[in-house]
PDB file of C-alpha atoms in Angstrom:
ATOM      1  CA  MET A 176       6.074 -91.395 -36.037  1.00  0.00           C
ATOM      2  CA  LYS A 177       4.413 -94.031 -33.888  1.00  0.00           C
ATOM      3  CA  LEU A 178       5.739 -96.088 -30.999  1.00  0.00           C
ATOM      4  CA  ARG A 179       4.641 -99.646 -30.367  1.00  0.00           C
ATOM      5  CA  PRO A 180       5.740-102.254 -27.822  1.00  0.00           C
ATOM      6  CA  ALA A 181       8.700-104.380 -28.888  1.00  0.00           C
ATOM      7  CA  THR A 182       7.794-108.081 -28.980  1.00  0.00           C
ATOM      8  CA  PRO A 183       9.645-111.394 -29.361  1.00  0.00           C
ATOM      9  CA  ASP A 184       8.824-111.117 -33.090  1.00  0.00           C
ATOM     10  CA  ASP A 185      11.322-108.209 -33.214  1.00  0.00           C
ATOM     11  CA  VAL A 186      14.333-110.254 -32.030  1.00  0.00           C
ATOM     12  CA  ARG A 187      15.805-110.783 -35.510  1.00  0.00           C
ATOM     13  CA  LEU A 188      15.525-107.092 -36.406  1.00  0.00           C
ATOM     14  CA  LEU A 189      16.978-105.945 -33.078  1.00  0.00           C
ATOM     15  CA  ARG A 190      19.912-108.359 -33.403  1.00  0.00           C
ATOM     16  CA  HIS A 191      20.530-106.952 -36.909  1.00  0.00           C
ATOM     17  CA  TRP A 192      20.445-103.380 -35.587  1.00  0.00           C
ATOM     18  CA  ASP A 193      22.799-104.378 -32.749  1.00  0.00           C
ATOM     19  CA  GLU A 194      25.405-105.356 -35.361  1.00  0.00           C
ATOM     20  CA  GLN A 195      25.428-101.938 -37.060  1.00  0.00           C
ATOM     21  CA  PRO A 196      28.649 -99.930 -36.501  1.00  0.00           C
ATOM     22  CA  HIS A 197      26.832 -96.774 -35.310  1.00  0.00           C
ATOM     23  CA  VAL A 198      24.858 -98.806 -32.741  1.00  0.00           C
ATOM     24  CA  ILE A 199      27.985-100.629 -31.560  1.00  0.00           C
ATOM     25  CA  ALA A 200      29.751 -97.255 -31.157  1.00  0.00           C
ATOM     26  CA  SER A 201      27.010 -95.997 -28.844  1.00  0.00           C
ATOM     27  CA  ASP A 202      26.641 -99.230 -26.872  1.00  0.00           C
ATOM     28  CA  PRO A 203      29.900-101.164 -27.380  1.00  0.00           C
ATOM     29  CA  ASN A 204      29.782-104.015 -24.880  1.00  0.00           C
ATOM     30  CA  ASP A 205      26.144-104.704 -24.227  1.00  0.00           C
ATOM     31  CA  ASP A 206      24.416-107.962 -24.982  1.00  0.00           C
ATOM     32  CA  TRP A 207      20.751-107.116 -24.744  1.00  0.00           C
ATOM     33  CA  ASN A 208      19.768-110.800 -24.500  1.00  0.00           C
ATOM     34  CA  TRP A 209      16.753-110.010 -26.697  1.00  0.00           C
ATOM     35  CA  GLU A 210      15.106-113.455 -26.589  1.00  0.00           C
ATOM     36  CA  THR A 211      14.884-113.389 -22.808  1.00  0.00           C
ATOM     37  CA  GLU A 212      14.206-109.685 -22.301  1.00  0.00           C
ATOM     38  CA  LEU A 213      11.455-109.314 -24.904  1.00  0.00           C
ATOM     39  CA  ALA A 214       9.637-112.291 -23.387  1.00  0.00           C
ATOM     40  CA  ARG A 215       9.522-110.461 -20.032  1.00  0.00           C
ATOM     41  CA  SER A 216       7.263-107.533 -19.204  1.00  0.00           C
ATOM     42  CA  PRO A 217       8.352-106.072 -15.861  1.00  0.00           C
ATOM     43  CA  ASP A 218       6.220-103.134 -14.786  1.00  0.00           C
ATOM     44  CA  TRP A 219       9.317-100.934 -14.359  1.00  0.00           C
ATOM     45  CA  ARG A 220      10.273-101.043 -18.087  1.00  0.00           C
ATOM     46  CA  GLU A 221       8.923-100.253 -21.546  1.00  0.00           C
ATOM     47  CA  GLN A 222      10.689-101.443 -24.704  1.00  0.00           C
ATOM     48  CA  LEU A 223       9.361 -99.765 -27.833  1.00  0.00           C
ATOM     49  CA  ILE A 224       9.867 -99.805 -31.585  1.00  0.00           C
ATOM     50  CA  ALA A 225       9.610 -96.530 -33.499  1.00  0.00           C
ATOM     51  CA  GLU A 226       7.826 -96.654 -36.859  1.00  0.00           C
ATOM     52  CA  VAL A 227       7.523 -94.131 -39.662  1.00  0.00           C
ATOM     53  CA  GLY A 228       4.990 -94.917 -42.350  1.00  0.00           C
ATOM     54  CA  GLY A 229       4.902 -98.565 -41.240  1.00  0.00           C
ATOM     55  CA  ARG A 230       8.702 -98.858 -41.524  1.00  0.00           C
ATOM     56  CA  LEU A 231      10.618 -99.821 -38.368  1.00  0.00           C
ATOM     57  CA  ILE A 232      13.395 -97.321 -37.684  1.00  0.00           C
ATOM     58  CA  GLY A 233      14.509 -97.448 -34.056  1.00  0.00           C
ATOM     59  CA  PHE A 234      14.377 -98.755 -30.521  1.00  0.00           C
ATOM     60  CA  ILE A 235      13.502 -97.023 -27.251  1.00  0.00           C
ATOM     61  CA  GLN A 236      13.755 -98.342 -23.724  1.00  0.00           C
ATOM     62  CA  ILE A 237      12.309 -96.517 -20.718  1.00  0.00           C
ATOM     63  CA  ILE A 238      13.198 -97.798 -17.250  1.00  0.00           C
ATOM     64  CA  ASP A 239      12.229 -96.769 -13.752  1.00  0.00           C
ATOM     65  CA  PRO A 240      15.769 -97.106 -12.332  1.00  0.00           C
ATOM     66  CA  ALA A 241      14.643 -97.018  -8.705  1.00  0.00           C
ATOM     67  CA  ARG A 242      12.646-100.208  -9.300  1.00  0.00           C
ATOM     68  CA  GLU A 243      14.886-101.955 -11.858  1.00  0.00           C
ATOM     69  CA  GLU A 244      16.022-105.290 -10.391  1.00  0.00           C
ATOM     70  CA  THR A 245      19.785-105.187 -11.099  1.00  0.00           C
ATOM     71  CA  HIS A 246      20.230-101.674  -9.635  1.00  0.00           C
ATOM     72  CA  TYR A 247      22.414-100.748 -12.616  1.00  0.00           C
ATOM     73  CA  TRP A 248      21.943 -97.057 -11.747  1.00  0.00           C
ATOM     74  CA  SER A 249      23.031 -97.535  -8.126  1.00  0.00           C
ATOM     75  CA  CYS A 250      20.907 -95.739  -5.562  1.00  0.00           C
ATOM     76  CA  THR A 251      18.684 -93.692  -7.864  1.00  0.00           C
ATOM     77  CA  LYS A 252      15.751 -91.954  -6.223  1.00  0.00           C
ATOM     78  CA  PRO A 253      12.118 -92.476  -7.295  1.00  0.00           C
ATOM     79  CA  GLY A 254      10.798 -90.013  -9.855  1.00  0.00           C
ATOM     80  CA  ARG A 255      13.459 -90.716 -12.476  1.00  0.00           C
ATOM     81  CA  ARG A 256      13.412 -92.505 -15.805  1.00  0.00           C
ATOM     82  CA  ALA A 257      16.410 -93.934 -17.637  1.00  0.00           C
ATOM     83  CA  ILE A 258      16.230 -94.120 -21.408  1.00  0.00           C
ATOM     84  CA  ASP A 259      18.007 -95.745 -24.313  1.00  0.00           C
ATOM     85  CA  VAL A 260      17.205 -94.426 -27.792  1.00  0.00           C
ATOM     86  CA  TRP A 261      18.803 -95.543 -31.036  1.00  0.00           C
ATOM     87  CA  ILE A 262      18.223 -95.580 -34.775  1.00  0.00           C
ATOM     88  CA  GLY A 263      18.526 -99.045 -36.324  1.00  0.00           C
ATOM     89  CA  ASP A 264      19.788 -98.515 -39.872  1.00  0.00           C
ATOM     90  CA  GLU A 265      22.560 -96.066 -40.700  1.00  0.00           C
ATOM     91  CA  GLY A 266      20.551 -94.716 -43.661  1.00  0.00           C
ATOM     92  CA  ASP A 267      18.014 -93.327 -41.194  1.00  0.00           C
ATOM     93  CA  LEU A 268      20.603 -91.217 -39.355  1.00  0.00           C
ATOM     94  CA  GLY A 269      20.528 -87.465 -39.948  1.00  0.00           C
ATOM     95  CA  ARG A 270      16.889 -87.462 -41.061  1.00  0.00           C
ATOM     96  CA  GLY A 271      15.405 -86.073 -37.840  1.00  0.00           C
ATOM     97  CA  TYR A 272      14.147 -89.426 -36.596  1.00  0.00           C
ATOM     98  CA  GLY A 273      16.368 -89.411 -33.513  1.00  0.00           C
ATOM     99  CA  THR A 274      15.112 -85.965 -32.529  1.00  0.00           C
ATOM    100  CA  GLU A 275      11.509 -87.046 -33.027  1.00  0.00           C
ATOM    101  CA  MET A 276      12.116 -90.209 -30.993  1.00  0.00           C
ATOM    102  CA  MET A 277      13.666 -88.128 -28.189  1.00  0.00           C
ATOM    103  CA  LYS A 278      10.665 -85.780 -28.210  1.00  0.00           C
ATOM    104  CA  LEU A 279       8.263 -88.710 -27.945  1.00  0.00           C
ATOM    105  CA  VAL A 280      10.204 -90.493 -25.206  1.00  0.00           C
ATOM    106  CA  ILE A 281      10.640 -87.334 -23.124  1.00  0.00           C
ATOM    107  CA  LYS A 282       6.936 -86.531 -23.488  1.00  0.00           C
ATOM    108  CA  ARG A 283       6.112 -90.118 -22.481  1.00  0.00           C
ATOM    109  CA  CYS A 284       8.417 -89.960 -19.444  1.00  0.00           C
ATOM    110  CA  PHE A 285       7.060 -86.642 -18.185  1.00  0.00           C
ATOM    111  CA  ALA A 286       3.422 -87.656 -18.766  1.00  0.00           C
ATOM    112  CA  ASP A 287       3.798 -89.216 -15.316  1.00  0.00           C
ATOM    113  CA  PRO A 288       3.606 -86.231 -12.924  1.00  0.00           C
ATOM    114  CA  THR A 289       5.907 -87.968 -10.436  1.00  0.00           C
ATOM    115  CA  VAL A 290       8.827 -87.980 -12.902  1.00  0.00           C
ATOM    116  CA  GLU A 291      11.364 -85.222 -12.196  1.00  0.00           C
ATOM    117  CA  ALA A 292      14.347 -86.253 -14.334  1.00  0.00           C
ATOM    118  CA  VAL A 293      15.448 -88.453 -17.228  1.00  0.00           C
ATOM    119  CA  LEU A 294      18.773 -90.307 -17.047  1.00  0.00           C
ATOM    120  CA  VAL A 295      20.859 -91.093 -20.119  1.00  0.00           C
ATOM    121  CA  ASP A 296      24.357 -92.566 -20.304  1.00  0.00           C
ATOM    122  CA  PRO A 297      26.129 -90.026 -22.543  1.00  0.00           C
ATOM    123  CA  VAL A 298      29.232 -91.334 -24.316  1.00  0.00           C
ATOM    124  CA  ILE A 299      32.115 -88.952 -24.963  1.00  0.00           C
ATOM    125  CA  GLU A 300      31.938 -89.453 -28.742  1.00  0.00           C
ATOM    126  CA  GLN A 301      28.305 -88.247 -28.805  1.00  0.00           C
ATOM    127  CA  VAL A 302      28.516 -85.040 -26.753  1.00  0.00           C
ATOM    128  CA  ASP A 303      28.225 -82.802 -29.850  1.00  0.00           C
ATOM    129  CA  ARG A 304      25.066 -84.675 -30.837  1.00  0.00           C
ATOM    130  CA  ASP A 305      23.672 -84.408 -27.302  1.00  0.00           C
ATOM    131  CA  VAL A 306      24.269 -80.644 -27.180  1.00  0.00           C
ATOM    132  CA  LYS A 307      22.559 -80.313 -30.575  1.00  0.00           C
ATOM    133  CA  TRP A 308      19.561 -82.368 -29.385  1.00  0.00           C
ATOM    134  CA  LEU A 309      19.158 -80.270 -26.267  1.00  0.00           C
ATOM    135  CA  LYS A 310      18.969 -77.159 -28.450  1.00  0.00           C
ATOM    136  CA  GLU A 311      16.600 -78.772 -30.975  1.00  0.00           C
ATOM    137  CA  LEU A 312      14.307 -79.992 -28.214  1.00  0.00           C
ATOM    138  CA  GLY A 313      14.378 -76.640 -26.423  1.00  0.00           C
ATOM    139  CA  LEU A 314      15.616 -78.248 -23.209  1.00  0.00           C
ATOM    140  CA  THR A 315      17.950 -76.894 -20.565  1.00  0.00           C
ATOM    141  CA  LEU A 316      20.172 -79.461 -18.913  1.00  0.00           C
ATOM    142  CA  LYS A 317      20.466 -78.517 -15.262  1.00  0.00           C
ATOM    143  CA  PHE A 318      22.270 -81.552 -13.851  1.00  0.00           C
ATOM    144  CA  CYS A 319      24.400 -84.449 -15.071  1.00  0.00           C
ATOM    145  CA  LEU A 320      24.462 -87.417 -12.737  1.00  0.00           C
ATOM    146  CA  GLU A 321      27.164 -90.059 -12.824  1.00  0.00           C
ATOM    147  CA  THR A 322      25.357 -92.801 -10.943  1.00  0.00           C
ATOM    148  CA  HIS A 323      28.289 -95.210 -11.291  1.00  0.00           C
ATOM    149  CA  ILE A 324      31.628 -95.714 -13.046  1.00  0.00           C
ATOM    150  CA  HIS A 325      31.255 -97.196 -16.525  1.00  0.00           C
ATOM    151  CA  ALA A 326      33.681 -99.997 -17.340  1.00  0.00           C
ATOM    152  CA  ASP A 327      32.346-100.419 -20.882  1.00  0.00           C
ATOM    153  CA  PHE A 328      32.703 -96.877 -22.291  1.00  0.00           C
ATOM    154  CA  VAL A 329      34.064 -93.405 -21.580  1.00  0.00           C
ATOM    155  CA  SER A 330      31.282 -91.289 -20.151  1.00  0.00           C
ATOM    156  CA  GLY A 331      30.564 -87.898 -21.659  1.00  0.00           C
ATOM    157  CA  SER A 332      28.879 -86.496 -18.545  1.00  0.00           C
ATOM    158  CA  ARG A 333      31.754 -84.222 -17.540  1.00  0.00           C
ATOM    159  CA  GLU A 334      32.177 -82.843 -21.061  1.00  0.00           C
ATOM    160  CA  LEU A 335      28.419 -82.409 -21.498  1.00  0.00           C
ATOM    161  CA  ALA A 336      28.021 -80.625 -18.149  1.00  0.00           C
ATOM    162  CA  ASP A 337      30.951 -78.323 -18.920  1.00  0.00           C
ATOM    163  CA  ARG A 338      29.643 -77.520 -22.417  1.00  0.00           C
ATOM    164  CA  VAL A 339      26.113 -76.573 -21.363  1.00  0.00           C
ATOM    165  CA  GLY A 340      26.821 -75.179 -17.903  1.00  0.00           C
ATOM    166  CA  ALA A 341      25.052 -77.981 -16.032  1.00  0.00           C
ATOM    167  CA  LYS A 342      26.034 -79.059 -12.542  1.00  0.00           C
ATOM    168  CA  LEU A 343      27.768 -82.456 -12.456  1.00  0.00           C
ATOM    169  CA  TYR A 344      27.119 -84.832  -9.562  1.00  0.00           C
ATOM    170  CA  LEU A 345      29.343 -87.888  -9.117  1.00  0.00           C
ATOM    171  CA  SER A 346      28.526 -91.097  -7.294  1.00  0.00           C
ATOM    172  CA  ASP A 347      30.711 -92.015  -4.364  1.00  0.00           C
ATOM    173  CA  GLU A 348      29.732 -95.688  -4.744  1.00  0.00           C
ATOM    174  CA  GLY A 349      32.274 -98.422  -5.339  1.00  0.00           C
ATOM    175  CA  PRO A 350      35.771 -99.369  -4.198  1.00  0.00           C
ATOM    176  CA  ALA A 351      38.583 -96.824  -3.806  1.00  0.00           C
ATOM    177  CA  ASP A 352      40.206 -97.736  -7.139  1.00  0.00           C
ATOM    178  CA  TRP A 353      36.939 -96.872  -8.921  1.00  0.00           C
ATOM    179  CA  LYS A 354      36.750 -93.265  -7.693  1.00  0.00           C
ATOM    180  CA  TYR A 355      36.716 -90.320 -10.079  1.00  0.00           C
ATOM    181  CA  GLY A 356      40.118 -88.694 -10.508  1.00  0.00           C
ATOM    182  CA  TYR A 357      38.508 -85.283 -11.015  1.00  0.00           C
ATOM    183  CA  ALA A 358      35.947 -85.566  -8.173  1.00  0.00           C
ATOM    184  CA  ASN A 359      37.445 -82.666  -6.233  1.00  0.00           C
ATOM    185  CA  ARG A 360      36.133 -80.306  -8.953  1.00  0.00           C
ATOM    186  CA  TYR A 361      32.533 -81.569  -8.667  1.00  0.00           C
ATOM    187  CA  ASP A 362      30.001 -82.683  -6.057  1.00  0.00           C
ATOM    188  CA  ALA A 363      30.040 -86.301  -4.878  1.00  0.00           C
ATOM    189  CA  ALA A 364      26.743 -87.852  -3.847  1.00  0.00           C
TER     190      ALA A 364
END
């Protein structure tokens, strides 16, 4: 498997992948605005296409959330990376490509010695998959961080932390009606 930078020439393919039911399920309300975003190259982000034997199979995004301009991840400290990883066509699911993509992206993130953690937005429907990936990759999840409330999906952070014995930290950002109902059982930051 090889990774290459995504370019404006990939817009049509990425729009097609965005319409696939398994991609919609993992990222239900996002409009990636591909034409605009692929034309930009901010130094805090990498957008990559995964290839196997010259065939395009998936998309990866790596962001330095402390430097990202919209502050989507709230007040994230330096030394973190946020990632999005997905397989484009449903026929490529279950073939080990996702695991290989995760290995490559984690290796790429931690190639920078200042990186201490990788942030992912786990969705509740994918917790079984996430637990499986952690085992396959030989990783131990120590902490789950809820950097903000998600209005577009149900987060799987609490379930994931409980399943693997990780410590869950919850953001205390936002108005009172956006607070976590179960915060008294976890640490707020």
